[in-house]
């Protein structure tokens, strides 16, 4: 009897709730249960502070009153979680808070700023597996690449810590007696950072760590399709700032779309705008920044080539070409898109690479055995198909690949196409997908010219044992790219060297070498410590 009574009461309340709940509320409840963040196998997302709905604005306080966007997993196109983006009012509030935070941060000695960056690096180390898993889940790159990307941020933090005790200008000899001539470097103030989907952690890290030790504050807008990664990284950084009783707005974040990006480009309060993305959008950003005589750092497209000469070690060539062309499913700015083979080794190399392509382990990106994951979006799949059609129409021959895979998610077959002319329109088009165009050449001059004839100038590589050729390649008549390699692939740059390219790649440089100078302004200072007033160039004015 008691059980019947309980059942009746339960049934009554169930019917009541089903009747009273509106269709939209019921739909929301169903949607909530389908989010990956609620599934037990993704419980590690909670370790990163992520829930069903996440604030997409941070300026010392968390907020987000703008459009709600859902982040999807490229491996199965299932929703992960939601993020509330910034409104224009919240953008304005965030910039003002960042400016106030700069007044505090600029007074902190550079080595102590370095100590804060060191703590950020340690905090990232503590969450590297979970954060790497999130990159893999949300962007689609394989797990080891996701972890490696977080490691880049950690490494550049270590680099920046040392740099915080080394940045400075020279004392120059003055031609006037009793005078000192020095260079003084000061921060630009607020650095705006707009990053792309393919490296949702590392590119922010390159900019953030160096900008911070230079005395700047940062405002970050990540890609609209990887907002959860932006939120998770900002939570880690914010905890470090708050623990050190520093204003959180030193590292601000506004998730958003083109409206926020446009506002940053046009905002005169943004001392430097660092933009990573397509050449097309980068050109628009550059014009908006230039219109206000602002400073910009552009990391745009690449149409990168590996050149294989007749004396190359093919045991190095094959794995290099495969890694550089299919790694991150062809979605790196340094991906090899053109493989130029000397006519004497062309057929052999094509055969060996095609055989290697067929052995690539394709699967879920968070499976440690997987080498190749999905494209980031459904739109990229359509771009892949369109590029293959154009290549065929322009005379290309499909060696392998060329199809969308019959499985959930945005999976396509890695593809090799031969037989196209070096100047075919599709060969000169950067398509952000795993399609490799193989070209046959005869002479060194021909190969070097083909490398340089595309509009982009990011990364390039030759495989040879000829030392004379190596130095011609590195010299003024060799590669015109910002990254010039020998016997290694085009992708995979180290943080110690400056990263970036020429021409339509934008000319920006990030990470190592003297890239820190872009985040600062230089003053040439002359100090007269004598009682006389001699003029430069020996001019007499009496």
Coordinates of C-alpha atoms in Angstrom, one line a residue:
X1 CA 0.0 0.0 0.0
X2 CA 2.8 2.4 0.9
X3 CA 4.6 1.6 -2.3
X4 CA 1.4 2.2 -4.3
X5 CA 1.0 5.6 -2.6
X6 CA 4.6 6.6 -3.3
X7 CA 4.2 5.6 -6.9
X8 CA 0.9 7.6 -7.2
X9 CA 2.5 10.7 -5.8
X10 CA 5.5 10.4 -8.1
X11 CA 3.3 9.9 -11.1
X12 CA 1.2 12.9 -10.1
X13 CA 4.2 15.2 -9.9
X14 CA 5.7 13.8 -13.1
X15 CA 2.5 14.5 -15.0
X16 CA 2.2 18.0 -13.4
X17 CA 5.7 18.9 -14.3
X18 CA 5.3 17.6 -17.8
X19 CA 2.1 19.7 -18.2
X20 CA 3.4 22.9 -16.6
X21 CA 6.9 23.0 -18.3
X22 CA 6.9 25.0 -21.5
X23 CA 8.2 23.3 -24.7
X24 CA 11.3 25.6 -24.6
X25 CA 12.2 24.7 -21.1
X26 CA 11.8 21.0 -21.8
X27 CA 14.0 21.4 -24.9
X28 CA 16.6 23.2 -22.8
X29 CA 16.5 20.3 -20.3
X30 CA 17.0 17.8 -23.0
X31 CA 19.8 19.9 -24.6
X32 CA 21.5 20.2 -21.2
X33 CA 21.7 16.4 -20.9
X34 CA 23.3 16.0 -24.3
X35 CA 26.3 18.4 -23.6
X36 CA 29.6 16.5 -23.4
X37 CA 30.5 18.4 -20.2
X38 CA 27.8 16.4 -18.4
X39 CA 29.0 13.0 -19.4
X40 CA 31.2 11.0 -17.0
X41 CA 34.0 10.5 -19.5
X42 CA 34.5 14.2 -19.8
X43 CA 34.4 15.0 -16.1
X44 CA 37.9 16.4 -16.4
X45 CA 36.4 19.5 -18.0
X46 CA 35.2 20.4 -14.5
X47 CA 38.8 20.5 -13.3
X48 CA 39.3 23.4 -15.7
X49 CA 36.4 25.3 -14.1
X50 CA 34.0 24.6 -17.1
X51 CA 30.3 23.9 -16.8
X52 CA 27.3 23.9 -19.0
X53 CA 27.2 27.7 -19.3
X54 CA 30.4 29.7 -19.0
X55 CA 31.2 33.4 -18.7
X56 CA 33.1 34.7 -21.7
X57 CA 34.3 38.0 -20.2
X58 CA 37.0 38.5 -17.7
X59 CA 38.4 41.8 -16.5
X60 CA 39.0 41.1 -12.8
X61 CA 35.4 39.9 -12.6
X62 CA 33.7 37.2 -14.7
X63 CA 30.7 38.1 -16.9
X64 CA 29.1 37.9 -20.3
X65 CA 25.8 39.3 -21.3
X66 CA 26.1 38.9 -25.1
X67 CA 25.2 36.1 -27.5
X68 CA 25.4 32.6 -26.2
X69 CA 27.5 30.3 -28.5
X70 CA 27.7 26.5 -28.3
X71 CA 31.1 24.9 -28.8
X72 CA 31.1 21.7 -30.8
X73 CA 33.5 18.7 -30.9
X74 CA 34.9 18.3 -34.5
X75 CA 35.3 14.6 -34.0
X76 CA 31.6 13.9 -33.6
X77 CA 29.9 17.4 -34.0
X78 CA 28.3 17.0 -30.6
X79 CA 27.9 20.1 -28.3
X80 CA 30.5 20.4 -25.5
X81 CA 29.2 23.4 -23.5
X82 CA 28.1 27.0 -24.0
X83 CA 29.8 30.4 -23.6
X84 CA 28.2 33.8 -23.1
X85 CA 30.1 36.3 -25.2
X86 CA 30.8 40.0 -24.5
X87 CA 28.5 42.9 -25.4
X88 CA 30.0 46.1 -26.7
X89 CA 29.3 47.7 -23.3
X90 CA 31.3 44.9 -21.6
X91 CA 34.1 45.4 -24.1
X92 CA 34.2 49.1 -23.2
X93 CA 34.2 48.3 -19.4
X94 CA 37.0 45.7 -20.0
X95 CA 39.3 48.2 -21.8
X96 CA 38.8 50.8 -19.1
X97 CA 39.7 48.2 -16.4
X98 CA 42.7 47.1 -18.4
X99 CA 43.9 50.7 -18.6
X100 CA 43.6 51.1 -14.8
X101 CA 45.4 47.8 -14.3
X102 CA 48.3 49.0 -16.5
X103 CA 48.9 51.8 -14.0
X104 CA 49.7 49.2 -11.4
X105 CA 51.5 46.7 -13.6
X106 CA 53.8 49.3 -15.2
X107 CA 55.2 50.2 -11.8
X108 CA 56.1 46.5 -11.0
X109 CA 59.9 46.0 -11.7
X110 CA 60.5 43.8 -14.8
X111 CA 62.1 40.9 -12.9
X112 CA 59.1 40.8 -10.6
X113 CA 56.8 40.8 -13.6
X114 CA 58.9 37.8 -14.7
X115 CA 58.2 36.1 -11.4
X116 CA 54.4 36.4 -12.1
X117 CA 54.9 34.9 -15.6
X118 CA 57.0 32.1 -14.0
X119 CA 54.0 31.3 -11.8
X120 CA 51.7 31.3 -14.8
X121 CA 54.0 28.8 -16.5
X122 CA 53.9 26.6 -13.4
X123 CA 50.1 26.8 -13.2
X124 CA 49.8 25.7 -16.8
X125 CA 52.2 22.8 -16.1
X126 CA 49.8 21.6 -13.4
X127 CA 46.9 21.5 -15.8
X128 CA 48.7 20.5 -18.9
X129 CA 47.0 17.2 -19.5
X130 CA 43.5 18.5 -18.9
X131 CA 44.1 21.6 -21.0
X132 CA 45.7 19.6 -23.8
X133 CA 42.7 17.3 -23.7
X134 CA 40.4 20.3 -24.1
X135 CA 42.4 21.6 -27.1
X136 CA 42.0 18.1 -28.6
X137 CA 38.3 18.0 -27.8
X138 CA 37.4 21.5 -29.0
X139 CA 39.9 22.1 -31.9
X140 CA 40.3 18.6 -33.1
X141 CA 44.0 18.1 -33.1
X142 CA 45.4 14.9 -31.7
X143 CA 46.1 14.7 -27.9
X144 CA 49.9 14.8 -28.1
X145 CA 49.7 18.0 -30.2
X146 CA 47.2 19.5 -27.8
X147 CA 49.6 18.9 -24.8
X148 CA 52.5 20.1 -27.0
X149 CA 50.7 23.3 -27.6
X150 CA 50.2 24.0 -23.9
X151 CA 53.9 23.1 -23.5
X152 CA 54.7 25.9 -25.9
X153 CA 53.0 28.4 -23.6
X154 CA 54.9 26.9 -20.7
X155 CA 58.2 27.2 -22.6
X156 CA 57.7 30.8 -23.7
X157 CA 56.9 31.6 -20.0
X158 CA 60.3 30.2 -19.1
X159 CA 61.9 32.2 -21.9
X160 CA 60.2 35.4 -20.8
X161 CA 61.3 35.0 -17.2
X162 CA 65.0 35.1 -18.3
X163 CA 64.2 38.0 -20.7
X164 CA 62.6 40.0 -17.9
X165 CA 66.2 40.5 -16.5
X166 CA 67.7 41.3 -19.9
X167 CA 65.6 43.7 -21.9
X168 CA 67.2 47.0 -22.3
X169 CA 68.7 49.5 -24.8
X170 CA 72.3 50.4 -25.5
X171 CA 74.4 53.3 -24.3
X172 CA 75.7 54.9 -27.4
X173 CA 78.8 57.1 -27.9
X174 CA 77.8 60.7 -28.1
X175 CA 79.7 63.0 -30.5
X176 CA 79.2 65.9 -28.0
X177 CA 81.5 66.1 -24.9
X178 CA 79.7 65.8 -21.6
X179 CA 76.7 64.1 -23.1
X180 CA 75.3 60.6 -22.8
X181 CA 73.2 58.9 -25.6
X182 CA 70.9 56.0 -24.5
X183 CA 68.0 54.0 -25.7
X184 CA 65.1 53.6 -23.4
X185 CA 62.4 51.0 -24.0
X186 CA 58.9 51.4 -22.4
X187 CA 55.7 49.3 -22.7
X188 CA 53.1 50.3 -25.3
X189 CA 50.4 49.9 -22.7
X190 CA 47.5 47.7 -23.8
X191 CA 48.2 44.8 -26.2
X192 CA 45.2 43.4 -28.0
X193 CA 45.6 39.7 -29.0
X194 CA 43.3 38.1 -31.5
X195 CA 44.1 34.4 -32.0
X196 CA 42.9 31.7 -34.5
X197 CA 41.2 28.3 -33.9
X198 CA 44.2 26.1 -35.0
X199 CA 46.5 27.1 -32.1
X200 CA 44.0 28.3 -29.4
X201 CA 46.6 28.3 -26.6
X202 CA 50.1 28.7 -28.0
X203 CA 49.6 31.8 -30.0
X204 CA 48.1 33.6 -27.0
X205 CA 51.0 32.3 -24.9
X206 CA 53.7 33.7 -27.3
X207 CA 52.1 37.1 -27.1
X208 CA 51.0 37.1 -23.5
X209 CA 54.2 36.1 -21.8
X210 CA 56.4 38.5 -23.7
X211 CA 54.0 41.4 -23.5
X212 CA 53.6 40.9 -19.8
X213 CA 57.3 41.1 -18.9
X214 CA 57.6 44.2 -21.1
X215 CA 55.1 45.9 -18.8
X216 CA 52.0 45.7 -20.9
X217 CA 48.5 44.4 -20.1
X218 CA 46.7 42.1 -22.5
X219 CA 43.2 41.9 -23.9
X220 CA 42.5 38.5 -25.6
X221 CA 39.8 37.6 -28.1
X222 CA 40.2 33.9 -29.1
X223 CA 38.5 32.3 -32.0
X224 CA 34.7 32.1 -31.7
X225 CA 34.9 28.3 -32.3
X226 CA 37.3 27.6 -29.5
X227 CA 35.8 29.7 -26.6
X228 CA 36.1 27.0 -24.0
X229 CA 39.8 26.9 -24.4
X230 CA 40.0 30.7 -24.0
X231 CA 37.9 30.5 -20.8
X232 CA 40.0 27.7 -19.3
X233 CA 43.3 29.4 -20.0
X234 CA 42.1 32.7 -18.6
X235 CA 40.9 31.0 -15.5
X236 CA 44.4 29.6 -14.9
X237 CA 46.1 32.9 -15.5
X238 CA 43.5 34.8 -13.4
X239 CA 44.1 32.6 -10.4
X240 CA 47.8 33.5 -10.5
X241 CA 47.1 37.2 -10.7
X242 CA 44.5 37.1 -7.9
X243 CA 46.8 35.0 -5.7
X244 CA 49.4 37.7 -6.0
X245 CA 46.9 40.5 -5.2
X246 CA 47.2 42.0 -8.7
X247 CA 44.4 43.3 -10.8
X248 CA 42.8 40.5 -12.9
X249 CA 42.4 43.0 -15.8
X250 CA 46.1 42.7 -16.5
X251 CA 45.1 39.6 -18.5
X252 CA 41.6 40.4 -19.7
X253 CA 39.4 38.4 -22.1
X254 CA 36.4 39.2 -24.2
X255 CA 34.9 36.3 -26.2
X256 CA 33.1 37.5 -29.3
X257 CA 32.9 37.6 -33.0
X258 CA 33.8 40.2 -35.7
X259 CA 32.2 43.0 -33.7
X260 CA 34.7 42.7 -30.9
X261 CA 37.6 42.2 -33.3
X262 CA 36.7 45.3 -35.2
X263 CA 36.4 47.3 -32.0
X264 CA 39.9 46.2 -31.0
X265 CA 41.3 47.1 -34.4
X266 CA 39.8 50.6 -34.4
X267 CA 40.4 51.4 -30.7
X268 CA 43.2 54.0 -30.2
X269 CA 43.7 52.8 -26.7
X270 CA 45.1 49.5 -28.0
X271 CA 48.8 50.2 -28.3
X272 CA 49.5 47.1 -30.3
X273 CA 47.2 44.7 -32.0
X274 CA 48.5 41.2 -32.6
X275 CA 46.3 39.3 -35.1
X276 CA 46.6 35.7 -36.2
X277 CA 44.4 34.4 -38.9
X278 CA 43.7 34.4 -42.7
X279 CA 45.4 36.9 -45.0
X280 CA 42.0 38.1 -46.2
X281 CA 40.8 39.1 -42.7
X282 CA 44.3 40.2 -41.7
X283 CA 44.4 42.8 -44.5
X284 CA 41.1 44.3 -43.3
X285 CA 42.5 44.4 -39.7
X286 CA 45.7 46.0 -40.9
X287 CA 43.8 48.8 -42.8
X288 CA 41.7 49.6 -39.7
X289 CA 44.8 49.7 -37.4
X290 CA 46.8 51.8 -40.0
X291 CA 43.9 54.2 -40.4
X292 CA 44.5 55.3 -36.7
X293 CA 48.3 55.0 -37.1
X294 CA 48.3 52.1 -34.7
X295 CA 50.9 49.3 -34.4
X296 CA 50.1 45.8 -35.6
X297 CA 51.7 42.4 -35.5
X298 CA 50.3 40.1 -38.2
X299 CA 50.6 36.4 -38.4
X300 CA 48.7 35.4 -41.6
X301 CA 48.7 32.7 -44.2
X302 CA 51.4 30.3 -45.5
X303 CA 51.8 28.4 -48.8
X304 CA 54.8 26.5 -47.7
X305 CA 57.1 24.3 -49.8
X306 CA 59.5 21.5 -49.2
X307 CA 62.1 21.1 -52.0
X308 CA 63.8 17.7 -52.5
X309 CA 67.0 17.6 -54.5
X310 CA 68.6 14.6 -56.2
X311 CA 71.1 14.2 -53.4
X312 CA 68.5 14.3 -50.5
X313 CA 68.3 11.6 -47.8
X314 CA 64.9 10.1 -48.7
X315 CA 64.7 8.5 -45.3
X316 CA 64.5 12.0 -43.9
X317 CA 62.3 13.3 -46.6
X318 CA 59.4 10.9 -46.4
X319 CA 58.5 11.2 -42.6
X320 CA 59.2 15.0 -42.8
X321 CA 56.8 15.5 -45.7
X322 CA 54.1 13.3 -44.2
X323 CA 54.3 15.0 -40.8
X324 CA 54.3 18.5 -42.3
X325 CA 51.4 17.9 -44.7
X326 CA 49.0 15.8 -42.5
X327 CA 49.9 17.0 -39.0
X328 CA 47.0 18.9 -37.4
X329 CA 45.0 17.6 -40.5
X330 CA 46.7 20.3 -42.6
X331 CA 45.5 23.1 -40.4
X332 CA 48.8 24.7 -39.5
X333 CA 50.0 28.0 -41.0
X334 CA 53.3 26.1 -41.5
X335 CA 51.7 23.0 -43.1
X336 CA 53.5 21.8 -46.3
X337 CA 51.2 22.4 -49.2
X338 CA 53.7 22.2 -52.1
X339 CA 56.2 19.3 -52.4
X340 CA 58.7 20.0 -55.1
X341 CA 60.6 17.0 -56.2
X342 CA 63.6 16.8 -58.5
X343 CA 62.7 14.8 -61.6
X344 CA 65.2 12.0 -60.7
X345 CA 63.5 11.2 -57.4
X346 CA 59.9 12.3 -58.2
X347 CA 58.3 8.9 -58.8
X348 CA 60.1 7.1 -55.9
X349 CA 59.2 9.8 -53.4
X350 CA 55.5 9.9 -54.5
X351 CA 55.3 6.2 -54.2
X352 CA 56.8 6.1 -50.7
X353 CA 54.7 9.0 -49.4
X354 CA 51.5 7.5 -50.8
X355 CA 52.3 4.3 -49.1
X356 CA 52.9 6.2 -45.8
X357 CA 49.6 8.0 -46.2
X358 CA 47.8 4.7 -46.2
X359 CA 49.3 3.8 -42.9
X360 CA 48.3 6.9 -41.0
X361 CA 46.2 6.0 -38.0
X362 CA 43.0 8.0 -38.2
X363 CA 40.6 8.2 -35.3
X364 CA 39.4 10.1 -32.2
X365 CA 41.9 12.9 -31.6
X366 CA 42.0 12.2 -27.8
X367 CA 43.0 8.5 -28.4
X368 CA 46.8 8.3 -27.8
X369 CA 47.2 6.0 -30.8
X370 CA 45.7 8.5 -33.3
X371 CA 48.0 10.4 -35.6
X372 CA 45.3 12.2 -37.6
X373 CA 42.0 13.8 -36.5
X374 CA 39.2 15.7 -38.0
X375 CA 39.0 19.1 -39.7
X376 CA 37.8 21.8 -37.3
X377 CA 34.4 22.7 -39.0
X378 CA 31.9 21.4 -41.6
X379 CA 32.8 24.5 -43.7
X380 CA 36.4 23.2 -43.9
X381 CA 35.1 19.9 -45.3
X382 CA 33.4 21.8 -48.1
X383 CA 36.6 23.8 -48.8
X384 CA 38.4 20.5 -49.0
X385 CA 36.0 19.1 -51.6
X386 CA 36.0 22.4 -53.6
X387 CA 39.8 22.5 -53.7
X388 CA 40.0 18.9 -55.0
X389 CA 37.5 19.7 -57.8
X390 CA 39.5 22.7 -58.8
X391 CA 42.7 20.7 -58.8
X392 CA 41.2 18.1 -61.1
X393 CA 39.9 20.8 -63.5
X394 CA 43.3 22.4 -63.6
X395 CA 45.0 19.1 -64.7
X396 CA 45.8 17.4 -61.4
X397 CA 45.9 13.7 -60.8
X398 CA 44.6 12.2 -57.6
X399 CA 47.2 9.8 -56.2
X400 CA 45.4 9.0 -52.9
X401 CA 42.7 10.4 -50.7
X402 CA 40.1 12.9 -52.0
X403 CA 37.0 11.7 -50.1
X404 CA 35.0 12.7 -47.1
X405 CA 35.2 9.7 -44.6
X406 CA 32.0 7.9 -43.7
X407 CA 32.1 8.4 -40.0
X408 CA 30.8 11.0 -37.5
X409 CA 32.7 14.2 -37.3
X410 CA 34.6 16.3 -39.9
X411 CA 36.9 13.6 -41.2
X412 CA 38.5 13.7 -44.7
X413 CA 41.1 11.6 -46.3
X414 CA 44.6 13.1 -46.5
X415 CA 45.2 13.8 -50.2
X416 CA 48.1 13.8 -52.6
X417 CA 47.7 15.4 -56.1
X418 CA 50.4 15.3 -58.8
X419 CA 50.7 16.7 -62.3
X420 CA 49.7 20.3 -61.8
X421 CA 51.8 23.2 -63.2
X422 CA 53.7 25.1 -60.6
X423 CA 51.7 28.2 -61.3
X424 CA 48.2 26.6 -61.3
X425 CA 45.7 28.9 -59.5
X426 CA 44.9 26.2 -56.9
X427 CA 48.6 25.6 -56.2
X428 CA 48.9 29.3 -55.4
X429 CA 45.8 29.2 -53.1
X430 CA 46.2 28.4 -49.4
X431 CA 43.5 25.9 -48.6
X432 CA 43.6 25.1 -44.9
X433 CA 43.1 21.3 -45.4
X434 CA 45.3 18.2 -45.8
X435 CA 45.9 18.4 -49.6
X436 CA 49.5 18.1 -50.8
X437 CA 50.4 19.3 -54.4
X438 CA 53.4 17.5 -55.7
X439 CA 55.5 19.4 -58.4
X440 CA 58.3 18.1 -60.6
X441 CA 61.4 20.4 -61.2
X442 CA 64.7 20.2 -63.1
X443 CA 67.1 22.9 -61.7
X444 CA 67.9 24.6 -58.5
X445 CA 67.1 28.1 -59.9
X446 CA 63.7 26.7 -61.0
X447 CA 62.9 25.3 -57.6
X448 CA 64.0 28.5 -55.7
X449 CA 61.9 30.6 -58.0
X450 CA 58.8 28.4 -57.6
X451 CA 59.2 28.6 -53.8
X452 CA 59.2 32.4 -53.9
X453 CA 56.5 33.0 -56.5
X454 CA 53.5 32.6 -54.2
X455 CA 52.2 35.6 -52.3
X456 CA 52.8 34.2 -48.9
X457 CA 56.3 33.9 -47.3
X458 CA 56.1 32.0 -44.1
X459 CA 58.0 28.7 -44.0
X460 CA 60.2 26.8 -46.5
X461 CA 62.6 23.9 -46.5
X462 CA 65.1 22.1 -48.7
X463 CA 66.5 18.6 -48.4
X464 CA 70.1 18.4 -49.8
X465 CA 73.6 17.4 -48.8
X466 CA 75.2 20.2 -51.0
X467 CA 76.6 22.8 -48.6
X468 CA 77.0 25.4 -51.4
X469 CA 73.3 25.0 -52.1
X470 CA 72.4 25.3 -48.4
X471 CA 74.1 28.7 -48.2
X472 CA 72.6 29.9 -51.5
X473 CA 69.2 28.9 -50.1
X474 CA 69.9 30.9 -46.9
X475 CA 71.2 33.9 -48.9
X476 CA 69.7 36.9 -50.6
X477 CA 68.7 34.9 -53.8
X478 CA 67.4 31.9 -51.8
X479 CA 64.1 31.6 -49.9
X480 CA 62.2 34.8 -49.2
X481 CA 60.4 33.3 -46.2
X482 CA 60.6 34.2 -42.6
X483 CA 61.4 30.6 -41.7
X484 CA 64.1 28.9 -43.9
X485 CA 64.9 25.3 -43.1
X486 CA 67.4 22.7 -44.2
X487 CA 66.7 18.9 -43.9
X488 CA 63.7 19.4 -41.6
X489 CA 60.0 20.0 -42.5
X490 CA 58.3 23.4 -42.7
X491 CA 56.3 22.9 -39.5
X492 CA 57.4 22.8 -36.0
X493 CA 59.1 26.0 -34.9
X494 CA 61.1 26.5 -31.7
X495 CA 60.2 29.3 -29.2
X496 CA 63.8 30.6 -29.1
X497 CA 63.7 31.9 -32.7
X498 CA 61.4 34.7 -34.0
X499 CA 58.3 33.2 -35.6
X500 CA 56.6 34.9 -38.6
X501 CA 56.8 35.5 -42.3
X502 CA 57.1 38.0 -45.2
X503 CA 54.8 39.4 -47.9
X504 CA 51.1 38.4 -47.4
X505 CA 52.1 36.5 -44.3
X506 CA 52.1 39.9 -42.7
X507 CA 55.7 40.6 -41.6
X508 CA 55.0 40.0 -37.8
X509 CA 57.4 38.2 -35.5
X510 CA 56.5 36.5 -32.2
X511 CA 58.2 34.5 -29.5
X512 CA 62.0 34.5 -29.4
X513 CA 65.0 36.5 -30.6
X514 CA 64.3 40.3 -30.4
X515 CA 60.5 40.0 -30.9
X516 CA 60.0 41.6 -27.5
X517 CA 60.8 45.0 -29.2
X518 CA 57.4 44.9 -31.0
X519 CA 55.7 45.1 -27.6
X520 CA 57.6 48.2 -26.6
X521 CA 58.3 51.7 -27.8
X522 CA 61.8 53.1 -28.1
X523 CA 63.0 56.5 -27.1
X524 CA 66.4 57.9 -28.0
X525 CA 67.5 60.0 -25.0
X526 CA 70.3 62.5 -24.9
X527 CA 71.5 63.7 -21.5
X528 CA 73.7 66.7 -21.0
X529 CA 75.7 66.4 -17.8
X530 CA 78.1 69.2 -18.7
X531 CA 77.8 73.0 -18.2
X532 CA 78.2 73.6 -22.0
X533 CA 75.7 73.4 -24.8
X534 CA 77.6 72.0 -27.9
X535 CA 75.3 71.3 -30.9
X536 CA 75.4 68.1 -33.0
X537 CA 77.3 68.0 -36.3
X538 CA 79.6 70.8 -35.0
X539 CA 76.9 73.5 -35.8
X540 CA 77.7 76.9 -34.3
X541 CA 74.7 79.1 -33.3
X542 CA 76.0 82.2 -31.5

